[in-house]
Short mmCIF file of C-alpha atoms in Angstrom, two decimals:
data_model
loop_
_atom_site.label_atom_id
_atom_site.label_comp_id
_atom_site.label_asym_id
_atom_site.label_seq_id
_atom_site.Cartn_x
_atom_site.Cartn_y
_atom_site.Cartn_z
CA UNK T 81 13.67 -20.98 13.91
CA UNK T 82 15.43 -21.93 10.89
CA UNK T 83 19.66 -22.63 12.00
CA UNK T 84 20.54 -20.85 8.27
CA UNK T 85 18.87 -17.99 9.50
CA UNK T 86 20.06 -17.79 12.83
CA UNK T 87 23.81 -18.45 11.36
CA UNK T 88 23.50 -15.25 8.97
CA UNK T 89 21.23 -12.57 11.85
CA UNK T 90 20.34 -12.14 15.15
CA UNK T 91 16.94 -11.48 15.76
CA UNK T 92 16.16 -9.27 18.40
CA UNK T 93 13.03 -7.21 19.60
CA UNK T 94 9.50 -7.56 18.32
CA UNK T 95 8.59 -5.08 15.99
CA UNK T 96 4.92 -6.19 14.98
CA UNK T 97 2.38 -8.95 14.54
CA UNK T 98 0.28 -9.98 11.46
CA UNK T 99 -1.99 -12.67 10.85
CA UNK T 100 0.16 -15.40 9.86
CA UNK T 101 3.59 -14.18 11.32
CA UNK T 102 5.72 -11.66 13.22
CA UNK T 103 8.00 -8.99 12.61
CA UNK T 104 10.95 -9.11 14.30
CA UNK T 105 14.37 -6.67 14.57
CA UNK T 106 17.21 -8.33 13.23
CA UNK T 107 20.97 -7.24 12.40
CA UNK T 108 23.26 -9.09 9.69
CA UNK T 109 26.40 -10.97 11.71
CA UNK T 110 28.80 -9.87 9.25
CA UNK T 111 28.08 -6.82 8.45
CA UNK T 112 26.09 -5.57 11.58
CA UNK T 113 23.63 -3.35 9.60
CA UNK T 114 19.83 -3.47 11.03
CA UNK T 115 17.15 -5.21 8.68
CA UNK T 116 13.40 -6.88 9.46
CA UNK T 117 12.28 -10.05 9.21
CA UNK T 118 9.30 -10.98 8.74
CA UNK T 119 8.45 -14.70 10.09
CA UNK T 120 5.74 -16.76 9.14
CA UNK T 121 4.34 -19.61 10.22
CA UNK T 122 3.08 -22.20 7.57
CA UNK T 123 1.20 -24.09 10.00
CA UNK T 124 -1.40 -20.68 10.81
CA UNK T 125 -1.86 -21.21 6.68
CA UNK T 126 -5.67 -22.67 6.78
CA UNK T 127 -6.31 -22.69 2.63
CA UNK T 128 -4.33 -22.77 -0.50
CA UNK T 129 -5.49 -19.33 -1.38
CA UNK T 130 -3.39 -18.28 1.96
CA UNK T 131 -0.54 -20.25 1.02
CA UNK T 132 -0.65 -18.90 -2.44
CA UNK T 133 -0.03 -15.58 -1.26
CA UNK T 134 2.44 -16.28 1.36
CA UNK T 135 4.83 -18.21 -1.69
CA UNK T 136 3.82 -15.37 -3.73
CA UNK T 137 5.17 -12.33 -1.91
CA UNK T 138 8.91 -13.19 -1.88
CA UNK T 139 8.78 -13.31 -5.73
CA UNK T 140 7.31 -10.35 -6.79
CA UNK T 141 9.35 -8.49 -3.96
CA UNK T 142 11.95 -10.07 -6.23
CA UNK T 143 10.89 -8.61 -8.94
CA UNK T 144 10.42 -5.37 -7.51
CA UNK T 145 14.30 -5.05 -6.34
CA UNK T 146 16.24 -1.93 -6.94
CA UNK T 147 13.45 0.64 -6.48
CA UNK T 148 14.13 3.28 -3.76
CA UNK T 149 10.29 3.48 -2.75
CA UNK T 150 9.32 -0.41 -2.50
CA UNK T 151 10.32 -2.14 0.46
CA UNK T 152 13.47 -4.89 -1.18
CA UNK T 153 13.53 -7.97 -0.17
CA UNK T 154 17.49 -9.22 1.20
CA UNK T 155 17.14 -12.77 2.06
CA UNK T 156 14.41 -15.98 2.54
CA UNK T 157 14.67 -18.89 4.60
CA UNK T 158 12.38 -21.54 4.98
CA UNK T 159 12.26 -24.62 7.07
CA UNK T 160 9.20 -27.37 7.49
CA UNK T 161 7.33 -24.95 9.54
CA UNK T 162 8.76 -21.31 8.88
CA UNK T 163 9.34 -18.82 6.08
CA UNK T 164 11.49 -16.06 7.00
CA UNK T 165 12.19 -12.93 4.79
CA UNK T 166 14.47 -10.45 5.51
CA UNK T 167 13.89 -6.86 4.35
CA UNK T 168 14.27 -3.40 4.85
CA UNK T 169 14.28 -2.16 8.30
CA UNK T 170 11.62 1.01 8.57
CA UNK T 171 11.90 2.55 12.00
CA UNK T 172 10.10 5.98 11.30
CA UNK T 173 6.06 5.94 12.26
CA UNK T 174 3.82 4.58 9.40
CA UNK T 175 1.44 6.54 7.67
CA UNK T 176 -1.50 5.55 9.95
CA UNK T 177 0.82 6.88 12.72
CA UNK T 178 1.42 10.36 10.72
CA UNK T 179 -2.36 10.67 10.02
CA UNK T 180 -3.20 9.49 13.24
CA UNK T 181 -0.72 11.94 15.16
CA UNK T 182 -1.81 14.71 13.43
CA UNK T 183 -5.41 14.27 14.08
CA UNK T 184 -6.30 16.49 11.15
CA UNK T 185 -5.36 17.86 7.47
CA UNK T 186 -1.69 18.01 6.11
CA UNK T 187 -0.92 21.24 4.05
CA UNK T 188 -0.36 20.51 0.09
CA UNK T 189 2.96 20.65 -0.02
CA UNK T 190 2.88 18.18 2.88
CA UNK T 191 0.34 16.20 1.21
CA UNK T 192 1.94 16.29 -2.43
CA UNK T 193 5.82 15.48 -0.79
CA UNK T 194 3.98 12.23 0.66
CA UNK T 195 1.52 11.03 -2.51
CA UNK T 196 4.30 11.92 -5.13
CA UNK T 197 6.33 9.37 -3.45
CA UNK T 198 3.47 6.79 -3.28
CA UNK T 199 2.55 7.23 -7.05
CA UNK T 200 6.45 6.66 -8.12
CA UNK T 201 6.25 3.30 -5.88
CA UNK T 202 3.14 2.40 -7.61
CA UNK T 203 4.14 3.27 -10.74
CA UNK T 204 6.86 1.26 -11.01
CA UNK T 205 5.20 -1.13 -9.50
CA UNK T 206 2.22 -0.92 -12.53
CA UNK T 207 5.54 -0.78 -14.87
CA UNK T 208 7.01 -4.27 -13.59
CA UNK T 209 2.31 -5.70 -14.09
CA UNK T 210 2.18 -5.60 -10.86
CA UNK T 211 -0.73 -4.45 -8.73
CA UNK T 212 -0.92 -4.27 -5.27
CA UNK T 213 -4.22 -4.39 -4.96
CA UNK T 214 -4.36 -3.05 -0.65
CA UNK T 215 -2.78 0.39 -0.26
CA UNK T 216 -3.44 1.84 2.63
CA UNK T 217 -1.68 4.18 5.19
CA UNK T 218 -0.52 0.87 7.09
CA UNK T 219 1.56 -0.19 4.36
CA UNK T 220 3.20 3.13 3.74
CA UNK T 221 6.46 2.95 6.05
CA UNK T 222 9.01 5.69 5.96
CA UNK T 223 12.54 4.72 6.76
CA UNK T 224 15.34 6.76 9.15
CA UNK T 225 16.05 8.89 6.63
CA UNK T 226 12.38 9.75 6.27
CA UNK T 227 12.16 8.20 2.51
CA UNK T 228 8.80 6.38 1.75
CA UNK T 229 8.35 2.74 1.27
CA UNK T 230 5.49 0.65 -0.12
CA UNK T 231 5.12 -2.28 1.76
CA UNK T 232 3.78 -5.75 2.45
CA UNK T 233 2.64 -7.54 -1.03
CA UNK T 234 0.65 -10.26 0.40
CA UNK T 235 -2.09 -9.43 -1.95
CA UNK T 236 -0.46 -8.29 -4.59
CA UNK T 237 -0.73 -9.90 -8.73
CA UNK T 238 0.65 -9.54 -11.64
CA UNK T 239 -2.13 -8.21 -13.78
CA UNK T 240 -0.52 -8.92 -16.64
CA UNK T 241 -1.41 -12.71 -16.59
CA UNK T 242 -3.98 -12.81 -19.26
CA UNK T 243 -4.82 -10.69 -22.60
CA UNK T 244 -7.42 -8.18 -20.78
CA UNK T 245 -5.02 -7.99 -17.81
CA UNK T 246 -7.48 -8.02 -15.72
CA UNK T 247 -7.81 -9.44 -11.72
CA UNK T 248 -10.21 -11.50 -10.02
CA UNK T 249 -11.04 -11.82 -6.30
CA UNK T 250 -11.94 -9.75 -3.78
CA UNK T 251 -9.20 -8.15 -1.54
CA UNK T 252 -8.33 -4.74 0.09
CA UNK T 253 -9.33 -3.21 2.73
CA UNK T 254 -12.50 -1.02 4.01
CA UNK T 255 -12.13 2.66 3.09
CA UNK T 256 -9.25 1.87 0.76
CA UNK T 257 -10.76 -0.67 -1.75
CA UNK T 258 -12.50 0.43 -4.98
CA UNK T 259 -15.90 -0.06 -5.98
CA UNK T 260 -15.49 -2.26 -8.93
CA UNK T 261 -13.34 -5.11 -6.21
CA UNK T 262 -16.19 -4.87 -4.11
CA UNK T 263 -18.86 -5.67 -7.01
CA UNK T 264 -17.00 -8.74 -7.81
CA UNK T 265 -15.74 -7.65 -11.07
CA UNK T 266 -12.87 -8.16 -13.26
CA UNK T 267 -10.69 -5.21 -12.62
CA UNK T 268 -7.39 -3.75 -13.49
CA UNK T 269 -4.32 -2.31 -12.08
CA UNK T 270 -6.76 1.44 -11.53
CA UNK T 271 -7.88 -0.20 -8.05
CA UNK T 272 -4.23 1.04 -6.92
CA UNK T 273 -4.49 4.75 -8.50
CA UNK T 274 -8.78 4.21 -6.45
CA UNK T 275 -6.81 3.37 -2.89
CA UNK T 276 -4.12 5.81 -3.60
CA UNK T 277 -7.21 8.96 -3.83
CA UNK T 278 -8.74 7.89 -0.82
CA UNK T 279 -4.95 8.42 0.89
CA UNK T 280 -4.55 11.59 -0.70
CA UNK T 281 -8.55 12.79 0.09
CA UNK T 282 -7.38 11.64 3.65
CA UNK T 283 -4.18 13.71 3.76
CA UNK T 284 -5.73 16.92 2.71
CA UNK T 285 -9.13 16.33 4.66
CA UNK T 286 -8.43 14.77 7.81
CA UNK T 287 -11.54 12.22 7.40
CA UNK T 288 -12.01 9.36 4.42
CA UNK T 289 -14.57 9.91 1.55
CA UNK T 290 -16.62 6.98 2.11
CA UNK T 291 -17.53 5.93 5.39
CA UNK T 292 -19.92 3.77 7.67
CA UNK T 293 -20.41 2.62 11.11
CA UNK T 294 -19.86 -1.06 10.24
CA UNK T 295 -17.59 -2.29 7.31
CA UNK T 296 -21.09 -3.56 5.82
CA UNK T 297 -21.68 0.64 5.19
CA UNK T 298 -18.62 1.75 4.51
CA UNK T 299 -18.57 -1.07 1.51
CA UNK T 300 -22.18 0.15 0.54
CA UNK T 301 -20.66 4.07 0.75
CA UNK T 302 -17.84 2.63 -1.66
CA UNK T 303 -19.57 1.41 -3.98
CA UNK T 304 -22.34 4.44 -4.45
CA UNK T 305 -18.82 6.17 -4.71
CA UNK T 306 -20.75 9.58 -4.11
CA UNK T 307 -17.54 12.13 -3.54
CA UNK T 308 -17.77 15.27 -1.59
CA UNK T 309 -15.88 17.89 -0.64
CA UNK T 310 -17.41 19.13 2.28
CA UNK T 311 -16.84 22.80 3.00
CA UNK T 312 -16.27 23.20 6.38
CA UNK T 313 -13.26 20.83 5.56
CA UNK T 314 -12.09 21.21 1.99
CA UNK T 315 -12.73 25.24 2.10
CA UNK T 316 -8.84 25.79 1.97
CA UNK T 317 -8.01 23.03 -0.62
CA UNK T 318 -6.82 24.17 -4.10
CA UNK T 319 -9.56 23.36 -7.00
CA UNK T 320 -6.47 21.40 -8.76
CA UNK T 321 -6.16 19.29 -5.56
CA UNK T 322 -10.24 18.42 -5.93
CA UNK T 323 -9.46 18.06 -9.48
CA UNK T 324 -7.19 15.24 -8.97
CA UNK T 325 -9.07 13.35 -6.71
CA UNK T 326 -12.07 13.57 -8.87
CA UNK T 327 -10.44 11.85 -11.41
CA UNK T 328 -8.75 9.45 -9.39
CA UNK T 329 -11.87 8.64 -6.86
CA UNK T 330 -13.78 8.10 -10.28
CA UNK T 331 -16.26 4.82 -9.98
CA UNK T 332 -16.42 4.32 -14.31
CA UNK T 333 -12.78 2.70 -13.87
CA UNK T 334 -12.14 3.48 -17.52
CA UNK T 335 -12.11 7.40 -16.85
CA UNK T 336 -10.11 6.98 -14.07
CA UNK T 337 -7.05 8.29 -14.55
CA UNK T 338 -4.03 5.70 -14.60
CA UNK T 339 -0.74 6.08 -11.83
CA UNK T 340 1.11 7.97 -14.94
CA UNK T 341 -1.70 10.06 -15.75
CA UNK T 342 -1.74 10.84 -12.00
CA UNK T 343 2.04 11.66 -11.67
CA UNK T 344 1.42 14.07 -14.61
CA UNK T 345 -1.09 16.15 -13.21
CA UNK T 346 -0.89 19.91 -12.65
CA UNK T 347 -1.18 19.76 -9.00
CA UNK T 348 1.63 17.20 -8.84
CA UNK T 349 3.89 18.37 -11.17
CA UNK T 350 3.83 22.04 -9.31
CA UNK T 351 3.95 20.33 -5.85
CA UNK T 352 1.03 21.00 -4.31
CA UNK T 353 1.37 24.48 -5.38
CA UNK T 354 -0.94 24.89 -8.29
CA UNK T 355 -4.03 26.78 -7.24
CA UNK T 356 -5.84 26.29 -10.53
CA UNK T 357 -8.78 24.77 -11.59
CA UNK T 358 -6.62 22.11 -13.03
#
């Protein structure tokens, strides 16, 4: 454990486990306020490709700084064998806990007090070219004040590397990714507004759109990108709700709508309320 580190905080309880590192507890020694930091361990790095994204994270967290729904980045550390990042401490359940808990469908105005917060994170995210590229309830965290927070850009690029700011490589996760990462395309920033639909189809359905038995069929189910709305689920959901998610669960990635186009849409704007046909 790096002395620098262990100079500045005191690390205490385990708050989760990844991969390549841990999350620990951690409070500031002259100050006392409560943080996380995220530990990981260079040596569990087995390619350049991991290593890459582990030196990568820190500086477009960076980058990100000052944005009230993006997890900021405080400190960073690193010794021969460590890298340690301190950030934001978010102590209320995740988004996979919320769903999870609820064990079915959030009302709209639940829904749309949840997404509208996600699409400002990603927006200014898009703002900054910068996709995160694996948005999924996991990596929505909510802090004590119950204010949402994007999180963990492990996978994340700047998309605005090239003339065609477009992305290469596949990454995401299944239910979450869009079709066009799967295909092996180039793709662009829209594979963040694709993940964000299948969150919001989630929150108002209680089930995702595409799904297998085996990660094998749930990619296959992705990529035919055949959306329903079944009734027995969907029967009390406002046409401007299916509206939106048409056009953001849209495989052509060119008619999908962008995050801004998203954050202007009737259903948003009137906050969840808008029973139109949108």
């Amino acid at each position: 454990m790096s002395e620098s580190l262990q100079n500045d905080y005191e690390l205490c309880e385990e708050l989760g486990r990844g991969q390549f590192g841990i999350i620990y507890r951690c409070f500031s020694r002259i100050s006392g306020e409560s943080f996380a930091c995220k530990s990981i361990d260079k040596r569990l790095l087995s390619d350049s490709t991991d290593r890459e994204c582990i030196v990568k994270e820190p500086k477009i967290l960076r980058v990100l700084g000052g944005n009230a729904h993006v997890t900021q980045i405080h400190r960073i550390y690193e010794d021969e064998n460590w890298i340690h990042m301190v950030i934001d401490l978010c102590e209320g359940p995740d988004l996979y806990e919320r769903i999870s808990k609820r064990g079915g469908a959030f009302s709209e105005c639940e829904a749309v007090s949840i997404f509208s917060q996600l699409i400002e994170s990603i927006s200014y995210c898009h703002k900054l070219g910068i996709a995160h590229r694996d948005i999924k309830p996991d990596n929505v965290l909510f802090d004590s004040t119950g204010k949402l927070k994007l999180a963990d850009f492990g996978s994340a690029e700047w998309f605005g590397m090239n003339e065609r700011g477009s992305m290469t490589g596949v990454v995401g996760t299944p239910y979450y990714v869009a079709p066009e990462v799967l295909l092996g395309r180039e793709y662009d920033e829209k594979v963040d507004v694709w993940s964000a639909g299948v969150i919001l189809y989630i929150l108002l359905g209680g089930v995702p759109p595409f799904y297998g038995e085996t990660s094998v069929e749930t990619f296959e189910a992705v990529v035919r990108g055949n959306l329903r709305f079944p009734t027995r689920i969907f029967r009390s959901v406002s046409p401007a709700a299916k509206d939106l998610l048409r056009k953001m669960l849209c495989k052509d990635a060119s008619r999908r709508l962008s995050v801004q186009q998203v954050s202007r849409h009737p259903w948003v704007i009137s906050g969840g309320a808008n029973r139109s046909n949108g």
